[in-house]
Coordinates of C-alpha atoms and ligand atoms in Angstrom, one line a residue:
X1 CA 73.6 110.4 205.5
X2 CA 75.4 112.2 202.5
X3 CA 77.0 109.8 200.0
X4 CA 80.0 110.1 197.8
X5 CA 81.5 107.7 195.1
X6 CA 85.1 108.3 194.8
X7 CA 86.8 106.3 191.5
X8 CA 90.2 104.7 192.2
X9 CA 89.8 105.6 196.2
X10 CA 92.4 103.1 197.7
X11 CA 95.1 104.6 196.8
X12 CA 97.1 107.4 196.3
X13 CA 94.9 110.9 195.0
X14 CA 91.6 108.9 195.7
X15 CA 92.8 108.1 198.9
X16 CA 93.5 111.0 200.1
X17 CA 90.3 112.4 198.6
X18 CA 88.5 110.2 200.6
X19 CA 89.7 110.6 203.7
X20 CA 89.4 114.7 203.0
X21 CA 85.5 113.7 202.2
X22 CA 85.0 111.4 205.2
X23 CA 86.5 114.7 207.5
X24 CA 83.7 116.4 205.9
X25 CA 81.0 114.2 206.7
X26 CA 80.2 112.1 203.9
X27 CA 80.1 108.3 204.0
X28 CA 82.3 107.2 201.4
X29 CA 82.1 104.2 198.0
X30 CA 85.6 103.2 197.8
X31 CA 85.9 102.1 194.4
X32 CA 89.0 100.2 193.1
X33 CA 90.1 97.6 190.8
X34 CA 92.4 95.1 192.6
X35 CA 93.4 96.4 195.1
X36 CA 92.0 94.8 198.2
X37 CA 94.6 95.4 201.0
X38 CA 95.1 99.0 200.1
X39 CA 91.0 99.9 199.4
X40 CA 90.6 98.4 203.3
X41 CA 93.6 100.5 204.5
X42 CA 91.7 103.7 202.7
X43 CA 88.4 102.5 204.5
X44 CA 90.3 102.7 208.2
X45 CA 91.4 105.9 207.7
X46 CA 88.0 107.2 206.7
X47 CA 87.1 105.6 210.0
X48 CA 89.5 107.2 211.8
X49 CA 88.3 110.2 210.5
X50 CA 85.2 110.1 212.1
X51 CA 83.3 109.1 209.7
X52 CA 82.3 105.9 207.5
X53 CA 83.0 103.6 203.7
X54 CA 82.6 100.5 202.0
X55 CA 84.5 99.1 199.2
X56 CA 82.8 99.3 196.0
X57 CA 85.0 97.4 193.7
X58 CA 84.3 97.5 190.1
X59 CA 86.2 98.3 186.9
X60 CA 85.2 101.8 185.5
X61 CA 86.0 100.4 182.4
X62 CA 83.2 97.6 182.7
X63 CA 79.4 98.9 182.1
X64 CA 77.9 96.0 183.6
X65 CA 80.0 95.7 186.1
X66 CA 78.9 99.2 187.2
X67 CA 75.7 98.8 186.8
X68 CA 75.3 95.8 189.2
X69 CA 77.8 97.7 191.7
X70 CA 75.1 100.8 191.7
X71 CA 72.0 99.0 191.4
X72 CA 72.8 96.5 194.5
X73 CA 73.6 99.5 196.3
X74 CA 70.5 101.8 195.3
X75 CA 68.4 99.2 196.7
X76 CA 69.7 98.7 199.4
X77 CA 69.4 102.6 199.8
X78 CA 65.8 103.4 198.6
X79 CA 65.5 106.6 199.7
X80 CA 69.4 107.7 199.3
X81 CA 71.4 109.3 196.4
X82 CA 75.2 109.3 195.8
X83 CA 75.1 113.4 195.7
X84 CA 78.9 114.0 195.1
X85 CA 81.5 112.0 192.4
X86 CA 84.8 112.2 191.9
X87 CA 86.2 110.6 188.8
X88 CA 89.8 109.5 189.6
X89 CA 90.5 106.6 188.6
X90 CA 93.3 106.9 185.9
X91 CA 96.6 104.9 184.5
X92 CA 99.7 105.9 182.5
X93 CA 101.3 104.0 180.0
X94 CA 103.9 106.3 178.3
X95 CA 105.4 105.6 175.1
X96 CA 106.3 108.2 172.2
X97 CA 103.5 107.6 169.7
X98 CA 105.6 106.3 167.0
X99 CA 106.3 103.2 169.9
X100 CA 102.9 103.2 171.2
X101 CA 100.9 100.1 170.5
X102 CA 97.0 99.8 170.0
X103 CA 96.8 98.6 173.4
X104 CA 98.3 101.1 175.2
X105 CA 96.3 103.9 173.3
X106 CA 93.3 102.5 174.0
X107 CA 93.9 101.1 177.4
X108 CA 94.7 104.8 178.7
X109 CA 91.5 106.3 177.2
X110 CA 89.1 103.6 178.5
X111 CA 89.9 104.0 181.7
X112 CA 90.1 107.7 181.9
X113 CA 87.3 109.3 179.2
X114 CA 84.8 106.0 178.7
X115 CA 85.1 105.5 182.7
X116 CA 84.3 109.1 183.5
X117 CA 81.1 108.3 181.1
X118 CA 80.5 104.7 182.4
X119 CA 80.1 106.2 186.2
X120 CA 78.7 109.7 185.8
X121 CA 75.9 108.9 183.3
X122 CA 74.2 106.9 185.5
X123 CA 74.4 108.9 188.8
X124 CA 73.2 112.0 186.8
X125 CA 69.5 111.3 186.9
X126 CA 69.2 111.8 190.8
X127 CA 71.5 115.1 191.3
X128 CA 69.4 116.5 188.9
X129 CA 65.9 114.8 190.3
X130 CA 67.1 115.7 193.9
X131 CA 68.8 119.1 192.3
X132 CA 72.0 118.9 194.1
X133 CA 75.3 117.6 192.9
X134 CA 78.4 117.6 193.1
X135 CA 81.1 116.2 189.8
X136 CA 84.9 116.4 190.2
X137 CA 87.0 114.9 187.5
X138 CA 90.8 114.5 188.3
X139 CA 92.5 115.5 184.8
X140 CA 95.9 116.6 184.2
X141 CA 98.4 119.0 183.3
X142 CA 99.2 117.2 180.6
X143 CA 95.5 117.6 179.6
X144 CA 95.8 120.7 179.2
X145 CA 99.2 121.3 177.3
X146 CA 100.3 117.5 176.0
X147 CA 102.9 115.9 177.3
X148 CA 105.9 114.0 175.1
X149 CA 105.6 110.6 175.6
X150 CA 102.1 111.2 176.6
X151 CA 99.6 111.3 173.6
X152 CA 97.4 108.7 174.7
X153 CA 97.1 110.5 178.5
X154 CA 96.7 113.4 177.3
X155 CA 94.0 112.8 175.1
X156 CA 92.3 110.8 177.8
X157 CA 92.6 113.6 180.0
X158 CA 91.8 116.6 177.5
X159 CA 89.0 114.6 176.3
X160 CA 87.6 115.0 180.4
X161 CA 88.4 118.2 180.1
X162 CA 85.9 118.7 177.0
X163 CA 83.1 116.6 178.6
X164 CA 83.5 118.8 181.9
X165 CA 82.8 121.9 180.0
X166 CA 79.7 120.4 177.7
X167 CA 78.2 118.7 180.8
X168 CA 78.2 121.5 183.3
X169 CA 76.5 123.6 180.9
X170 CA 73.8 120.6 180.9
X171 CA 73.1 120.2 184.3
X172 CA 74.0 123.6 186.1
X173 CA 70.3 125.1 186.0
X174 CA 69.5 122.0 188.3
X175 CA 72.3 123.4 190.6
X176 CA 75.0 120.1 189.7
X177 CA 78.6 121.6 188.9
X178 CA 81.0 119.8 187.2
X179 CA 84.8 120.7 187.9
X180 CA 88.3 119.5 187.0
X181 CA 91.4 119.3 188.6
X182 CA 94.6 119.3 187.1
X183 CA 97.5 118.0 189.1
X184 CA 101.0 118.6 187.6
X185 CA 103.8 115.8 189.3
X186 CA 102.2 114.8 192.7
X187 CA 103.7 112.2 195.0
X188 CA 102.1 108.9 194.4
X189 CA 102.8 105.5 193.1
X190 CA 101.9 106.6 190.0
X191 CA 104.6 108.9 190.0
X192 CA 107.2 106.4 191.7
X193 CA 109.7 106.1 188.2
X194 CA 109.9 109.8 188.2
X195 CA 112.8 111.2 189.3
X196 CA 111.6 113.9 191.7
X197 CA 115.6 115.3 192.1
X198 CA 114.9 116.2 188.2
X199 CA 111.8 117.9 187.7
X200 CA 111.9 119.4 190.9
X201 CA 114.1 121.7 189.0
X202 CA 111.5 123.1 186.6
X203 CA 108.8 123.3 189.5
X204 CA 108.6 127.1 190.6
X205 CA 107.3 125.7 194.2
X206 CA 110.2 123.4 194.0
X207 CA 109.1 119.6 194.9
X208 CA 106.3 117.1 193.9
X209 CA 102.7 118.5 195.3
X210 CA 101.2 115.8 198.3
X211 CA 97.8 114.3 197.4
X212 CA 96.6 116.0 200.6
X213 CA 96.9 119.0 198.6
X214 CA 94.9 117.9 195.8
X215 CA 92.4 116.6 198.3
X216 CA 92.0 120.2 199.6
X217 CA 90.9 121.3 196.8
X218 CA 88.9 118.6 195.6
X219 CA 87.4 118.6 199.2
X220 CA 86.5 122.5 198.4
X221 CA 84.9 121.6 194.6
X222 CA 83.0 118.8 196.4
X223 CA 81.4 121.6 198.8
X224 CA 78.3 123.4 199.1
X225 CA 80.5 126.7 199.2
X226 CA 81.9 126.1 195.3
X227 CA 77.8 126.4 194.4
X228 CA 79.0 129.2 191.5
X229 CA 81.8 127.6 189.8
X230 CA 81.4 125.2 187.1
X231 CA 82.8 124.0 183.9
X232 CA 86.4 124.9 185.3
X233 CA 89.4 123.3 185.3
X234 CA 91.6 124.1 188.3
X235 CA 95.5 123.7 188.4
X236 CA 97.3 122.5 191.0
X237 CA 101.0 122.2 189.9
X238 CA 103.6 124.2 192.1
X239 CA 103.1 126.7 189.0
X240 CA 104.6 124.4 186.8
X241 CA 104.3 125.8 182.9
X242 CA 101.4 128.0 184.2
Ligands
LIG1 P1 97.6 105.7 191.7 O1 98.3 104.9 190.6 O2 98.3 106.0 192.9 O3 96.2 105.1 191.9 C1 95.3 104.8 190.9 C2 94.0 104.4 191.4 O4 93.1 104.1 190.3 C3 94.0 103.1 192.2 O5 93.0 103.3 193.3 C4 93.5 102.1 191.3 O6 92.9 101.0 191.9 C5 92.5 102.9 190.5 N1 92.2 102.3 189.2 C6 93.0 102.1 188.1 N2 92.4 101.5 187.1 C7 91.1 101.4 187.5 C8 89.9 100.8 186.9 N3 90.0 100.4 185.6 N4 88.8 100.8 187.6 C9 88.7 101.3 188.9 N5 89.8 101.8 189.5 C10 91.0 101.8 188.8 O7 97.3 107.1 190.9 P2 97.3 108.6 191.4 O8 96.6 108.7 192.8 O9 98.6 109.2 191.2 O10 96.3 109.2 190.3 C11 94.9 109.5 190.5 C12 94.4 110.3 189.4 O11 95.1 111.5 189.3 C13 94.5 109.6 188.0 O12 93.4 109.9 187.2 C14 95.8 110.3 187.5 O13 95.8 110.3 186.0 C15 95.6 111.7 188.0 N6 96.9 112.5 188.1 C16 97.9 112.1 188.9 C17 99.1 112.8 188.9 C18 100.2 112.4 189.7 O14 101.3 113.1 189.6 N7 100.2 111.4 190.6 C19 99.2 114.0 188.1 C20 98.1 114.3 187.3 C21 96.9 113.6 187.3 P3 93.8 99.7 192.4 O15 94.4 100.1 193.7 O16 92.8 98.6 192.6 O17 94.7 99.3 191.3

């Protein structure tokens, strides 16, 4: 059986991301942090896919919490390894910086940057022990160019971006990658305030992207078949500003 851990799997990107893993064969972590209803609707449709999950519900923002969550299920799985990661997880709370309280700085960068560190640093050791692994890290456009209203996002998600680049160049001799993916305005609930009517306008493709979409391409990064590219951060954005 191949494992993967997917970070904020019961909804939206993470769902679909899991359900695009479970077609491929792997068994699938759900991870999620309140969520119940909507991690066991994700863990159906991996079913119905064909393959299988569980719910693995921690806060990526809680070392401990993590570390019980892996260790409970490394024992139970002696001879197993979680061989491909996606780091989705990942919340917005927008203000303009001269607004924006401590709280919602730091909030935004825990979850995103310390809970890409909290869950990848200790699934490292085995992909490079077994020499096979597979890191996706779900960023941002506004990673990559800031966003107004967005400072503490977008150095949550540039931050990723950095620690992408440094830790592929770690770990790629032992054949690990370590991608990113950069959505621009997809359809989710994180998007639900956003008037799609409005942006659409400055989207060259013309509407919000589906998180099927981003799935593909995650699905693709989580593959064997992406074995030469690392360190990269891939758009997906309608070629929004690209
Ligand atoms: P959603 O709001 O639809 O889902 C967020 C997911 O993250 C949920 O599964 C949620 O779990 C989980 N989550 C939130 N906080 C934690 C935490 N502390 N620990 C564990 N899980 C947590 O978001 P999207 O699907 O839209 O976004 C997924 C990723 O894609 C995020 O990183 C986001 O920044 C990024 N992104 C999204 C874009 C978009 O347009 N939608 C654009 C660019 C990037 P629960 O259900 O339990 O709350």
């Amino acid at each position: 059986m191949k494992y993967a851990l997917v970070t904020g799997g019961s909804r939206g990107i993470g769902r679909a991301v899991s359900c695009k893993l479970a077609e491929m064969g792997y068994f699938i972590l759900i991870n999620y942090q309140n969520n119940d209803a909507e991690a066991e609707k994700t863990l159906q449709l991996v079913q119905e896919k064909g393959s299988n999950g569980e719910l693995m519900k921690f806060d990526v923002t809680d070392p401990a919490a993590i570390t019980l969550a892996l260790g409970n299920w490394a024992s139970q799985h002696p001879d197993e390894y979680i061989e491909v990661l996606i780091n989705n997880a990942g919340i917005r709370k927008d203000n303009l910086m001269l607004w924006m309280t401590g709280e919602e700085w730091s909030k935004v960068l825990d979850i995103s940057l310390n809970g890409f560190f909290n869950v990848t640093q200790p699934l490292l050791k085995n992909m490079l022990v077994k020499r096979y692994g597979r890191i996706v890290n779900i960023v941002s456009l506004s990673g990559i160019q800031g966003m107004p209203g967005q400072a503490n996002y977008s150095a949550a998600k540039g931050g990723v971006i950095a620690a992408t680049k440094a830790l592929a160049q770690e770990v790629a001799k032992k054949k690990v990658t370590v991608n990113a993916v950069a959505p621009g305005f997809i359809r989710t609930d994180m998007t639900e305030g956003i008037d799609e009517n409005e942006w659409k306008k400055h989207i060259p493709a013309g509407r919000f992207g589906t998180p099927e979409e981003v799935a593909d391409l995650v699905g693709f990064l989580a593959s064997p078949a992406s074995s030469y590219i690392t360190g990269e951060v891939i758009s997906i954005n309608g070629g929004l500003y690209t």
